[in-house]
Coordinates of C-alpha atoms in Angstrom, one line a residue:
X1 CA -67.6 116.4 -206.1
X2 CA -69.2 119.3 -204.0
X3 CA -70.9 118.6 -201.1
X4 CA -74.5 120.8 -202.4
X5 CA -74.4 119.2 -205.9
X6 CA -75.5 115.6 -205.5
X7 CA -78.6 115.1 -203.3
X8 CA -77.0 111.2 -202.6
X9 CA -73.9 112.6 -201.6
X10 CA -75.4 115.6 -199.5
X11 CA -77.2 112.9 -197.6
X12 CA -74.6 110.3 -197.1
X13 CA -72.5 113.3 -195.3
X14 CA -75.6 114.4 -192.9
X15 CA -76.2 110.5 -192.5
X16 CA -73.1 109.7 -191.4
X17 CA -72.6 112.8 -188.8
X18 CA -76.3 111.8 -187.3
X19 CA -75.0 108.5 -186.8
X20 CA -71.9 109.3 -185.2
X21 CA -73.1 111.8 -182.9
X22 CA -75.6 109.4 -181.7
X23 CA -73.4 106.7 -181.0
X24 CA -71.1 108.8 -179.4
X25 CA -74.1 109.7 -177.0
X26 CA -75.4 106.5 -176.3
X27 CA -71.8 105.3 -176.1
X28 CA -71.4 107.7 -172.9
X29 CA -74.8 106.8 -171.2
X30 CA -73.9 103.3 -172.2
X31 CA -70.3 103.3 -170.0
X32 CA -71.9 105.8 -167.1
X33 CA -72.0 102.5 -165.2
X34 CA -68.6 102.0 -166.4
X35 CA -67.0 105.4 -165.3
X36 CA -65.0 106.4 -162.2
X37 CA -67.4 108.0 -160.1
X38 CA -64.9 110.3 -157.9
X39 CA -63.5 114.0 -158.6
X40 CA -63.0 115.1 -162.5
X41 CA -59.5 114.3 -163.6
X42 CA -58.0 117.7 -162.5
X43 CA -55.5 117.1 -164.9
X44 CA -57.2 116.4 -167.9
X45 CA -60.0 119.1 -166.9
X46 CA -60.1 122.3 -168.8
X47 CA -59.5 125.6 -166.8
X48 CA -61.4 126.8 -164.6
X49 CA -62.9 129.7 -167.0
X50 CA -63.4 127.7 -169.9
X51 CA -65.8 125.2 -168.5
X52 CA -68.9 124.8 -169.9
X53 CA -72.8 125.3 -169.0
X54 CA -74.1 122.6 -166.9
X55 CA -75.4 119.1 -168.7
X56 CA -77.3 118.9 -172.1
X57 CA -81.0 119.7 -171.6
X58 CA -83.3 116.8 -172.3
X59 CA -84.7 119.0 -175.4
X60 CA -81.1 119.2 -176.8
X61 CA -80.6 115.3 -175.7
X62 CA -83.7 114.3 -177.8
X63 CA -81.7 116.8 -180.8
X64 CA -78.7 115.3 -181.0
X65 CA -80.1 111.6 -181.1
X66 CA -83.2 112.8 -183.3
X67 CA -82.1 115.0 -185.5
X68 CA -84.8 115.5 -188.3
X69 CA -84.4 114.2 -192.0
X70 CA -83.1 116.2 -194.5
X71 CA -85.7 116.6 -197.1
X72 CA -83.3 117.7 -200.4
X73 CA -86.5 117.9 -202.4
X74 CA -87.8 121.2 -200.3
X75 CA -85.4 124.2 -200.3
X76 CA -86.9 125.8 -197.4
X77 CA -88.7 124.9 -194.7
X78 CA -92.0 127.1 -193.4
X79 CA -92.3 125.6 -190.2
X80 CA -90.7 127.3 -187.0
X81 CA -87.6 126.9 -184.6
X82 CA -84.9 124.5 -185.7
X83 CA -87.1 122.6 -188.5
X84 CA -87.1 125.5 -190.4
X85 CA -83.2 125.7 -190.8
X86 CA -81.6 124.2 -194.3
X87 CA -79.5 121.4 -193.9
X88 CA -75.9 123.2 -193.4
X89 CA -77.8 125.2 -190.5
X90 CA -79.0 121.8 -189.0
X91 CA -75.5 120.5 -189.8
X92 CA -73.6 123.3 -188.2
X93 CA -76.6 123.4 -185.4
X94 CA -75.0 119.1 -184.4
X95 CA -71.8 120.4 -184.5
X96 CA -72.3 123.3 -182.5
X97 CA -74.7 120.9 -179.8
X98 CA -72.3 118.5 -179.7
X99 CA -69.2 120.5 -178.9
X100 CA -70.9 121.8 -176.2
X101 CA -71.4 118.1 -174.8
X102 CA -67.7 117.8 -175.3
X103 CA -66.9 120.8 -172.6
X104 CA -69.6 119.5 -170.8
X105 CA -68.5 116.0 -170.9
X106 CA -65.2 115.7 -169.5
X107 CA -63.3 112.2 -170.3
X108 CA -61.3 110.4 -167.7
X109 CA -58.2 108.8 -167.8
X110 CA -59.4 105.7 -168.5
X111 CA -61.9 106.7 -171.2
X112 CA -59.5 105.4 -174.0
X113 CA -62.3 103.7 -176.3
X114 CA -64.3 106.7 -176.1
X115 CA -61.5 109.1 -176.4
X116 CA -61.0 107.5 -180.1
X117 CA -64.4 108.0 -180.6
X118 CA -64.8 111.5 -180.0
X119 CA -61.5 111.8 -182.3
X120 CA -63.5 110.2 -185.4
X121 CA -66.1 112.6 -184.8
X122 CA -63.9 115.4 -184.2
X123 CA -61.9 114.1 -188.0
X124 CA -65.2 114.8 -189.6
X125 CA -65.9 118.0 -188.4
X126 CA -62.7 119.0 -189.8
X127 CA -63.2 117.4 -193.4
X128 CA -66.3 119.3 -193.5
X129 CA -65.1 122.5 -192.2
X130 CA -62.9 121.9 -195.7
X131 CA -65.4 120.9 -197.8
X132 CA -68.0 123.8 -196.3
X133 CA -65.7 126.8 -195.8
X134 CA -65.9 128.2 -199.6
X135 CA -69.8 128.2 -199.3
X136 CA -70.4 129.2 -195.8
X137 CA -70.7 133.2 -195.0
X138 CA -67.7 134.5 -192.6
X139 CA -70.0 134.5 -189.8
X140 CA -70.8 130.9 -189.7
X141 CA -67.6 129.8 -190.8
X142 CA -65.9 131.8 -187.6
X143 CA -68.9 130.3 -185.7
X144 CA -67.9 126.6 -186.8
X145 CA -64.3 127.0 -186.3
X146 CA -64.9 128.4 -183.1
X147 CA -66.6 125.3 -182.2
X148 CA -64.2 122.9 -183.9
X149 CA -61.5 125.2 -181.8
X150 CA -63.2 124.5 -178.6
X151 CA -63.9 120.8 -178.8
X152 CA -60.5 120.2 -179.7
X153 CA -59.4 122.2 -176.8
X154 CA -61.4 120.4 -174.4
X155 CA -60.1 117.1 -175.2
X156 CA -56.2 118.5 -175.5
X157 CA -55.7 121.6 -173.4
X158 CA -52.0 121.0 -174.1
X159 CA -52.3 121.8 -177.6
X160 CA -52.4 125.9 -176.6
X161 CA -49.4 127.4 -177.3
X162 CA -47.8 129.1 -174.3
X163 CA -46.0 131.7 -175.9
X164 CA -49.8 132.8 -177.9
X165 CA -51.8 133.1 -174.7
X166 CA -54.5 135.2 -176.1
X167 CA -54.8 132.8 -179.6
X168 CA -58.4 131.5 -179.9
X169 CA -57.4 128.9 -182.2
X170 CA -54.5 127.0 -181.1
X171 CA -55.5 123.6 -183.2
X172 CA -55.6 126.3 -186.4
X173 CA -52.5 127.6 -185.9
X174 CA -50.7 124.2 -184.8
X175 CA -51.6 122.7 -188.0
X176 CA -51.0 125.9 -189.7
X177 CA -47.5 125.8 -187.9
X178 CA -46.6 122.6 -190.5
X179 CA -44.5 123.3 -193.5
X180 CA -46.8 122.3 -196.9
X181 CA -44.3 119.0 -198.1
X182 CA -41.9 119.5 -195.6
X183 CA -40.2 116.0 -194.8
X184 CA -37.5 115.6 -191.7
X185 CA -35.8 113.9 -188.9
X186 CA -37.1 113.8 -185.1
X187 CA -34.7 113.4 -182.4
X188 CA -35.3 113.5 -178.3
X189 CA -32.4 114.4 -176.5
X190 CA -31.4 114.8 -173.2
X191 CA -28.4 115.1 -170.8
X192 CA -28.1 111.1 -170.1
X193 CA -28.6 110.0 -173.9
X194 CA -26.4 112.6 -175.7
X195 CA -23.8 110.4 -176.6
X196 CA -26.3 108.0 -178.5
X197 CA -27.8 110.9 -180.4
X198 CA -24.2 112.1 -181.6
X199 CA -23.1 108.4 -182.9
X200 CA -26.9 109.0 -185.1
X201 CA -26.1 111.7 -186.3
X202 CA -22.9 110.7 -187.4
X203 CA -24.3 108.1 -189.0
X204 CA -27.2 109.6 -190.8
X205 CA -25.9 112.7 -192.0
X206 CA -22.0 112.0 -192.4
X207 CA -21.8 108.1 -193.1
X208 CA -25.2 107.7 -195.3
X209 CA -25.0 111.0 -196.4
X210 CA -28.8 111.6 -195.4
X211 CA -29.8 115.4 -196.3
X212 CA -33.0 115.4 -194.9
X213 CA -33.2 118.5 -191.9
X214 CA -32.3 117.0 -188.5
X215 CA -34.7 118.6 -185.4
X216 CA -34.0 117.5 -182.2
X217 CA -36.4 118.3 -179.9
X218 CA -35.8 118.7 -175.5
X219 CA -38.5 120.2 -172.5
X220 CA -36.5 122.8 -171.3
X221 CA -32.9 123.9 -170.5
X222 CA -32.2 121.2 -167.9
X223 CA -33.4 118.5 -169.8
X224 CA -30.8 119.8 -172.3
X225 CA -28.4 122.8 -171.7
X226 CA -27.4 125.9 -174.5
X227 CA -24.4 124.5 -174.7
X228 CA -25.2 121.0 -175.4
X229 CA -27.7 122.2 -177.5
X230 CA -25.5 124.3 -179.4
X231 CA -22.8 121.2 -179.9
X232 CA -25.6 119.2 -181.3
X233 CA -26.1 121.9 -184.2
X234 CA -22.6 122.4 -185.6
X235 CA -21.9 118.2 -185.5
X236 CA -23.1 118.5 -189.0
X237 CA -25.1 120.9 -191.6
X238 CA -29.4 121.5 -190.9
X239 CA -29.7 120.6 -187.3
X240 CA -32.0 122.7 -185.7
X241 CA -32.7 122.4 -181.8
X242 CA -36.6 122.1 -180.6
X243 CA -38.4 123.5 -177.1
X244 CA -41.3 121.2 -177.1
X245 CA -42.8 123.3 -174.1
X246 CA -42.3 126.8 -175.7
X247 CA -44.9 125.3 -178.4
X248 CA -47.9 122.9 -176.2
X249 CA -49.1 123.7 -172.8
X250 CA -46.8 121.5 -170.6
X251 CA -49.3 121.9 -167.7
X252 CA -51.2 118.7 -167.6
X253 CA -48.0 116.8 -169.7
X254 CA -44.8 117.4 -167.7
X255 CA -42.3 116.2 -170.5
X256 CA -39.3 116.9 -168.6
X257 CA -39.8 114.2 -166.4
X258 CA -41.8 112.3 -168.7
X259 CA -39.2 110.1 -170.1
X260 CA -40.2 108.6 -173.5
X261 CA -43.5 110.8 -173.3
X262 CA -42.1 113.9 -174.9
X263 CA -41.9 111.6 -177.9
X264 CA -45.5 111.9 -179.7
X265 CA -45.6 115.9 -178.6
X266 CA -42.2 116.3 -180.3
X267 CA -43.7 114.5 -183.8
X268 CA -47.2 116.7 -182.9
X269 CA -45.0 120.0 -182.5
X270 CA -42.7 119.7 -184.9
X271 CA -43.3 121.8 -188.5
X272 CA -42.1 118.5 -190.8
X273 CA -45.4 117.5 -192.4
X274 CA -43.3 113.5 -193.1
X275 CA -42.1 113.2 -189.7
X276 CA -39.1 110.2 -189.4
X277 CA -39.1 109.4 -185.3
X278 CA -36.4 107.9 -184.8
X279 CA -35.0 106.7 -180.7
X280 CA -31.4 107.7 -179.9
X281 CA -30.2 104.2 -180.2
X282 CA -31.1 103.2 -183.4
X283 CA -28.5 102.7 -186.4
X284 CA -28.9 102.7 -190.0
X285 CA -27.8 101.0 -192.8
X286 CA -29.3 102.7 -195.6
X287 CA -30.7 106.7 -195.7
X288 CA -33.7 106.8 -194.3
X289 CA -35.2 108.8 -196.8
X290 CA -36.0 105.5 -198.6
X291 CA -39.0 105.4 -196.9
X292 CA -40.6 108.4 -197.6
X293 CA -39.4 107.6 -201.3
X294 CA -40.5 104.0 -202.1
X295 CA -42.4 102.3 -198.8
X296 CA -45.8 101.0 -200.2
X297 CA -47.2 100.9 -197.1
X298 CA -46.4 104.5 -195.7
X299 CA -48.3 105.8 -198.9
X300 CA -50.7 103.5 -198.6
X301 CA -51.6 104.4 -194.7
X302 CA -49.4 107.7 -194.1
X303 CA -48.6 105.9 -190.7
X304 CA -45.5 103.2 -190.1
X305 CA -44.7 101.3 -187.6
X306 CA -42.1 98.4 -187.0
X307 CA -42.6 95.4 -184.7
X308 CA -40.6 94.5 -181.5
X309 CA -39.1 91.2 -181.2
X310 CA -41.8 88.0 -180.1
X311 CA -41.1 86.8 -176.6
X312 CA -42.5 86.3 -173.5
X313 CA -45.9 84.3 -174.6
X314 CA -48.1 84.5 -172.0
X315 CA -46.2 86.3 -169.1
X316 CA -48.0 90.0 -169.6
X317 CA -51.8 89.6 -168.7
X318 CA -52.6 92.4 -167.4
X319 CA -51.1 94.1 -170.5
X320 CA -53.9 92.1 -172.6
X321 CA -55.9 92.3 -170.4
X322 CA -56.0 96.1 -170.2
X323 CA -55.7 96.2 -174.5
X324 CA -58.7 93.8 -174.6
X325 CA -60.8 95.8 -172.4
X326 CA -60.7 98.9 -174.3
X327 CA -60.9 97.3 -177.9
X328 CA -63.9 95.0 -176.6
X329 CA -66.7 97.2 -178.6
X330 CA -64.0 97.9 -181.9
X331 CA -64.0 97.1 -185.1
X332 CA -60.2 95.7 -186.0
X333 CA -58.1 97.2 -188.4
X334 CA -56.1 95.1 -190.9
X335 CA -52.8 95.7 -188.8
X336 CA -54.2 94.2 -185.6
X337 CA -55.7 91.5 -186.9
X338 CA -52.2 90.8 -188.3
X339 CA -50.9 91.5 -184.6
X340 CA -49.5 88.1 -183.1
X341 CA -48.3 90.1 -180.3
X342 CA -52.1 90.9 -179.5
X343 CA -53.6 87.6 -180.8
X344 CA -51.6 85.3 -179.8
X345 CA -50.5 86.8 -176.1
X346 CA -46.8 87.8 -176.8
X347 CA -44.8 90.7 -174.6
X348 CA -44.5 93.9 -176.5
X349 CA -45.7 94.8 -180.1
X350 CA -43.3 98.1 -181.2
X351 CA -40.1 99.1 -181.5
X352 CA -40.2 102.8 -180.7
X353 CA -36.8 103.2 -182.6
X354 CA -38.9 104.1 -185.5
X355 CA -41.5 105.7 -186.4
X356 CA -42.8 106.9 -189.8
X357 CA -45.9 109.7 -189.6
X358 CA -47.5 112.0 -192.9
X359 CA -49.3 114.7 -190.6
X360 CA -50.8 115.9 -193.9
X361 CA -53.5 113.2 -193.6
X362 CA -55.7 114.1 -191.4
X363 CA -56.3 110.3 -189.9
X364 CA -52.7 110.1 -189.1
X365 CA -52.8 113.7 -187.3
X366 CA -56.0 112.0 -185.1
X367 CA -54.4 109.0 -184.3
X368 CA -51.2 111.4 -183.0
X369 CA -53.6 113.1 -181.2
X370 CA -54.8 109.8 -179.0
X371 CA -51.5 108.7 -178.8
X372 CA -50.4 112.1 -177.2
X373 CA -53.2 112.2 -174.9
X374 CA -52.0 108.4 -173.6
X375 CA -48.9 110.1 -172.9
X376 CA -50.0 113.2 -170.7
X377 CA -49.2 112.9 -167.2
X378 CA -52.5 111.4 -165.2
X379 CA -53.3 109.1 -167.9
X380 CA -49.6 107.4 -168.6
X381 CA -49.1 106.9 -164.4
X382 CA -52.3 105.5 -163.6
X383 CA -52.8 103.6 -167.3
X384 CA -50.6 104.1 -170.4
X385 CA -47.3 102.9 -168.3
X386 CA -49.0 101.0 -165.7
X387 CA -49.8 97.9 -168.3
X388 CA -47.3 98.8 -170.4
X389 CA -43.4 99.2 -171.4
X390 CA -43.3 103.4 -171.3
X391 CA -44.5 104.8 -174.5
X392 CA -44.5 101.4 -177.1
X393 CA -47.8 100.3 -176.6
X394 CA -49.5 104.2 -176.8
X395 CA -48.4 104.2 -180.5
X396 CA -50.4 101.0 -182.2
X397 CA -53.3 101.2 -179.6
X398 CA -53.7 105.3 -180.5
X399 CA -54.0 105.0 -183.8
X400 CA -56.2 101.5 -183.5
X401 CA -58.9 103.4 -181.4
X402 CA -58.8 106.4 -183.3
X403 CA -59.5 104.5 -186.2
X404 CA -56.3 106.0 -188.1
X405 CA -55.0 103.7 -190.7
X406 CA -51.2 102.5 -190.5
X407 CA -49.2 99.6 -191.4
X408 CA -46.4 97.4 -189.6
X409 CA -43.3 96.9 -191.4
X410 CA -43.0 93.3 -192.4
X411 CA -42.2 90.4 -189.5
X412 CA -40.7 91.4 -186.1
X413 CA -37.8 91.7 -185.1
X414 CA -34.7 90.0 -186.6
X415 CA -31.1 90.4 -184.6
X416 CA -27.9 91.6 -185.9
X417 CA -24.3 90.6 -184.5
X418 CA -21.7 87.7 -183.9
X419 CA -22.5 84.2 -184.7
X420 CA -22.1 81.9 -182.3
X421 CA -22.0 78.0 -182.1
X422 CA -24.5 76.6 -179.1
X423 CA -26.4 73.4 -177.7
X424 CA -29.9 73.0 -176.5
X425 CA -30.7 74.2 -173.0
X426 CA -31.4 72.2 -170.8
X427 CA -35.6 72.7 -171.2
X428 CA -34.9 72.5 -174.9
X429 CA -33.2 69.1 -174.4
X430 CA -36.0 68.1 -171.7
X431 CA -38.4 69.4 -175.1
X432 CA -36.1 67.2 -177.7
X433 CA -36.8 64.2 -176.4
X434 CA -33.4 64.3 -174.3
X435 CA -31.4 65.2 -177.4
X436 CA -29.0 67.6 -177.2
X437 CA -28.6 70.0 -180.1
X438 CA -26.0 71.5 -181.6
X439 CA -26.8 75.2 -183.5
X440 CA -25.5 78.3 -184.5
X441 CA -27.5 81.7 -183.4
X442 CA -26.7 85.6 -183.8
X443 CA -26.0 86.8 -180.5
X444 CA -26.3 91.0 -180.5
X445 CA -28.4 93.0 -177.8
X446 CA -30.0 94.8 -181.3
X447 CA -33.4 94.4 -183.1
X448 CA -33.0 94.5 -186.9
X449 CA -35.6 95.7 -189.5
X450 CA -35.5 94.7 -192.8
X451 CA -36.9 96.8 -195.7
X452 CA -39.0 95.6 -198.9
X453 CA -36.8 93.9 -200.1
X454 CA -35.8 91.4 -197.7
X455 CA -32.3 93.6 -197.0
X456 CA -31.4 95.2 -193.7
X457 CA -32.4 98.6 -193.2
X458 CA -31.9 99.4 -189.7
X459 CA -31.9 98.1 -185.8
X460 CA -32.2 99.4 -182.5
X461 CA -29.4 98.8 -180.0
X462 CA -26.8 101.0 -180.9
X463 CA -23.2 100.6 -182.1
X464 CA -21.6 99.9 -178.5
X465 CA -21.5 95.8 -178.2
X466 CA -23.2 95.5 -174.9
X467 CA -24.6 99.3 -173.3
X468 CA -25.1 97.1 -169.6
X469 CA -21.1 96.2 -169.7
X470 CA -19.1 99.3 -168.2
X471 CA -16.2 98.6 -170.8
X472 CA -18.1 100.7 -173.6
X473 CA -16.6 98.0 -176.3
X474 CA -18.4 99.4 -179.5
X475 CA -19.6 95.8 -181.7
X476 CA -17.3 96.3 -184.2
X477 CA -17.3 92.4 -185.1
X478 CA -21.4 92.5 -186.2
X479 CA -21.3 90.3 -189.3
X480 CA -24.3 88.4 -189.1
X481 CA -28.3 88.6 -189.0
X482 CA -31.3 86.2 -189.0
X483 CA -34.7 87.3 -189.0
X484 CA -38.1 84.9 -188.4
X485 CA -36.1 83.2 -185.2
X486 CA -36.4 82.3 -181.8
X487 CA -35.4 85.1 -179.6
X488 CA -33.8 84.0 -176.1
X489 CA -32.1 86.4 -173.5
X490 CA -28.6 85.0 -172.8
X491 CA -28.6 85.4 -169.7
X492 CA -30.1 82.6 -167.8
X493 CA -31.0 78.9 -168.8
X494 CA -26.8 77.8 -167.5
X495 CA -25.1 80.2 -169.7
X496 CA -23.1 83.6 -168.9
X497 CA -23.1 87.2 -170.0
X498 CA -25.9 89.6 -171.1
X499 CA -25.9 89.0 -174.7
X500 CA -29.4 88.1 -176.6
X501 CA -29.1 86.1 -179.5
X502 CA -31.4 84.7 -181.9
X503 CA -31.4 80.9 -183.2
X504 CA -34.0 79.0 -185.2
X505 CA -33.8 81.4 -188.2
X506 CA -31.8 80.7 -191.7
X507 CA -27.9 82.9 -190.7
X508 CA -27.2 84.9 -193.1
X509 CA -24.1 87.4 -193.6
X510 CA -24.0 91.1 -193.8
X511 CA -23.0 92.5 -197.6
X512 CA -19.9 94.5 -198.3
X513 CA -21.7 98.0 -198.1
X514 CA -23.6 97.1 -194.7
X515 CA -20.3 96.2 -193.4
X516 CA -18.9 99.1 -194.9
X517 CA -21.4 101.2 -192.9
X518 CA -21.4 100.0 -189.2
X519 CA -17.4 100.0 -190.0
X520 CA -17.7 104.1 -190.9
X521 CA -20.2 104.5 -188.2
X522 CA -18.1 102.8 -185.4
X523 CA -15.6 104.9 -186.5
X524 CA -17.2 108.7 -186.5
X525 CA -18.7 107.2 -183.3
X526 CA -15.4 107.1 -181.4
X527 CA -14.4 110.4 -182.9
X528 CA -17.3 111.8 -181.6
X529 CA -17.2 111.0 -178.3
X530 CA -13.6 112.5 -177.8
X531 CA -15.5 115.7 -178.6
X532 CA -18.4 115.1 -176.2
X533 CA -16.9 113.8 -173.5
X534 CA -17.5 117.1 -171.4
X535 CA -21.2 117.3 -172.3
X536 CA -22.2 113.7 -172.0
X537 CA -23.9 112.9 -168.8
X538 CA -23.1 115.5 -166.0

């Protein structure tokens, strides 16, 4: 329905950008109080000759939080100045006002709530620069697009493209940059987790015969060299290798020593539209592209997510803390009112060995967006990392404040490996009454996802049996799996090793294909490293 023929529809639209420009502005005055009062985050500033005019007048204050009614039963207006305008003018005057306040307004690091806010805004100034460009004169349209272009530039200077220094619309041409209905694979690689991205490979492409296009994205030549970059390509067809910092402004990011944070700038910079993140130690055990193909809830939400394993109730305050805080004053989405990890005070809520994204939608691109900024460099030292477990908690809390629907895949966590016979501990005996109790529990250092349908799908661990052991034994003996357990670290409570196993949960024993698959993985895994062994690690 267009946007000019329905007077209810027309208002609903104006209505609904009023509102959310004035709640962004009392929002800010609101948290002044709130605020670090010392220097501008110099990283998160804009340059130097892009700063804006000083502060909002108190006239242009007064029109952004009373903006006047649109009338749709007058078609023009005889009275002067900005009453006279029709309502696309007054709509494209807000838009115009309140980027300004953006440049104006520079966020800190710690301004996560109000980041998300801005993003919802920003999200509805695109699906009206949509709905509006057909009807709009090329004048006005360049005029809003300029704006929309410099708000979003404000709030991520790293989206400018450093190889397009004189391009005024860097957003534009990012989004641009995506291939309509592409659909791909997302690899990080580096120099110390090579050998981990070779056995995935393997396994996608050559063992589960997976043809979706493999990227594997780096931050520069010593993160990862030509030459390793060039083995990576020929280990099977439709690999192509990725620069993330030829692409985003690595000025206030810093990838290369970043660690996990080159993750959400790889899914942002990458042309797939279905992006499949996957970590370099996660194995499957059926294609991935079943996903795109048949997960309800990625079409539903266009954002997946899968949970980490529940442990450690209680021991990470300052974690909830710091999630509480910034979610105080928001509205809960379906997913985190699901979240035991945030409800009920558990350790860490993702597994960052997956993640599904549809950058098509343009929720999901704003909730990238937050999670990206969480990863630049001033705001993951002093915040994102500081409460958290590198990059995991940025995912789930981005897209929460940003308002972006996405899902979480079923329970969390299961475990995949050996079964083992064991008795109580001795604060489980101490909890039994002084019985001691026999059980059997899955002992693997993995975390196992299940799809649908109640099968396996995939886990994160990789194929070696133990990575801390220096023998590099790969776990050629995983038969087993329970999901809906109670996860417990080996190590500790009087027993040996650094195996974690799972007990509490119903065993239950892999099928003849799954088997059939770690078997064939194991395998091109030790064939592979033969070949990489002069590229792996030095």
């Amino acid at each position: 329905m267009s946007l000019l023929s329905r007077s209810k529809s027309r208002q609903a639209l104006l209505l609904f950008l009023w509102l959310s420009m004035l709640f962004l502005v009392w929002q800010h005055y609101r948290g002044l109080n709130q605020m670090p009062t010392g220097p501008v985050d110099q990283d998160l500033a804009l340059p130097t000759t892009q700063q804006a005019s000083p502060s909002l007048t108190a006239r242009e204050k007064d029109e952004l939080l009373y903006p006047e009614p649109a009338n749709p039963s007058r078609k023009t207006r005889q009275a002067q100045g900005p009453a006279s305008f029709n309502e696309i003018d007054l709509l494209l005057s807000s838009i115009a006002k309140t980027s300004q306040y953006f440049l104006n307004d520079v966020l800190s690091g710690s301004a996560f709530s109000n980041m998300g806010q801005r993003l919802q805004v920003l999200g509805t100034w695109l699906q009206t620069q949509e709905t509006l460009t057909p009807k709009l004169s090329p004048s006005k349209l360049e005029s809003l697009q300029n704006n929309i272009e410099r708000a979003t530039l404000s709030l991520f200077p790293f989206i400018a493209n450093p190889t397009q220094p004189r391009n005024a619309q860097p957003f534009t041409s990012l989004r641009q940059s995506y291939q309509k209905g592409s659909e791909g694979i997302l690899l990080v690689a580096s120099k110390h987790n090579l050998r981990y991205i070779c056995h995935l490979i393997k396994n996608i492409r050559v063992v589960l015969n997976s043809t979706l296009p493999i990227q594997v994205a780096h931050a520069g030549d010593t993160m990862l060299s030509h030459s390793r970059r060039r083995f990576l390509t020929k280990l099977a067809p439709n690999i192509t290798t990725m620069d993330v910092t030829k692409l985003l402004d690595d000025h206030t990011l810093e990838l290369e020593k970043g660690g996990p944070a080159i993750r959400s700038f790889a899914a942002l910079a990458t042309p797939f539209e279905k992006v499949l993140l996957m970590g370099s130690l996660s194995v499957f055990l059926q294609p991935p592209e079943r996903i795109l193909q048949n997960h309800r809830a990625f079409k539903d939400t266009g954002a997946l997510l899968f949970h980490h394993h529940l442990y450690g109730k209680g021991e990470f305050k300052e974690s909830h803390d710091f999630w509480h805080k910034h979610l105080r004053n928001h509205e809960p989405s379906p997913a985190l009112k699901s979240s035991r990890v945030y409800n009920e005070g558990y350790a860490e809520e993702l597994d960052p060995g997956f993640v599904a994204l549809d950058k098509s939608r343009l929720p999901t691109l704003m909730g990238l967006l937050h999670v990206c900024w969480q990863n630049t460099k001033r705001v993951r030292r002093d915040y994102s990392y500081a409460f958290g477990d590198g990059d995991r908690d940025t995912w789930w809390l981005g897209f929460e404040l940003a308002a972006s629907p996405y899902a979480w895949n079923g329970g969390y966590g299961g475990t995949v490996g050996w079964l083992e016979a064991a008795h109580s501990s001795p604060r489980q005996t101490e909890a039994n009454g002084g019985k001691r109790l026999r059980h059997e529990r899955v002992c693997g250092n993995t975390n196992l996802h299940l799809d649908e349908t109640g099968r396996p799908l995939w886990f994160s661990g990789g194929l070696l049996k133990d990575r801390r052991s220096e023998d590099g034994a790969f776990g050629v003996e995983m038969g087993y799996w329970m999901v809906d357990g109670v996860w417990q670290p080996k190590k500790g409570e009087d027993e040996e090793g650094s195996m974690d196993c799972m007990w509490g949960g119903e065993v239950r024993e892999l099928g003849a294909v799954e088997k059939g698959v770690l078997e064939r993985s194991v395998e091109e895994a030790r064939e592979v490293d033969e070949k990489s062994r002069r590229f792996v690690g030095s």
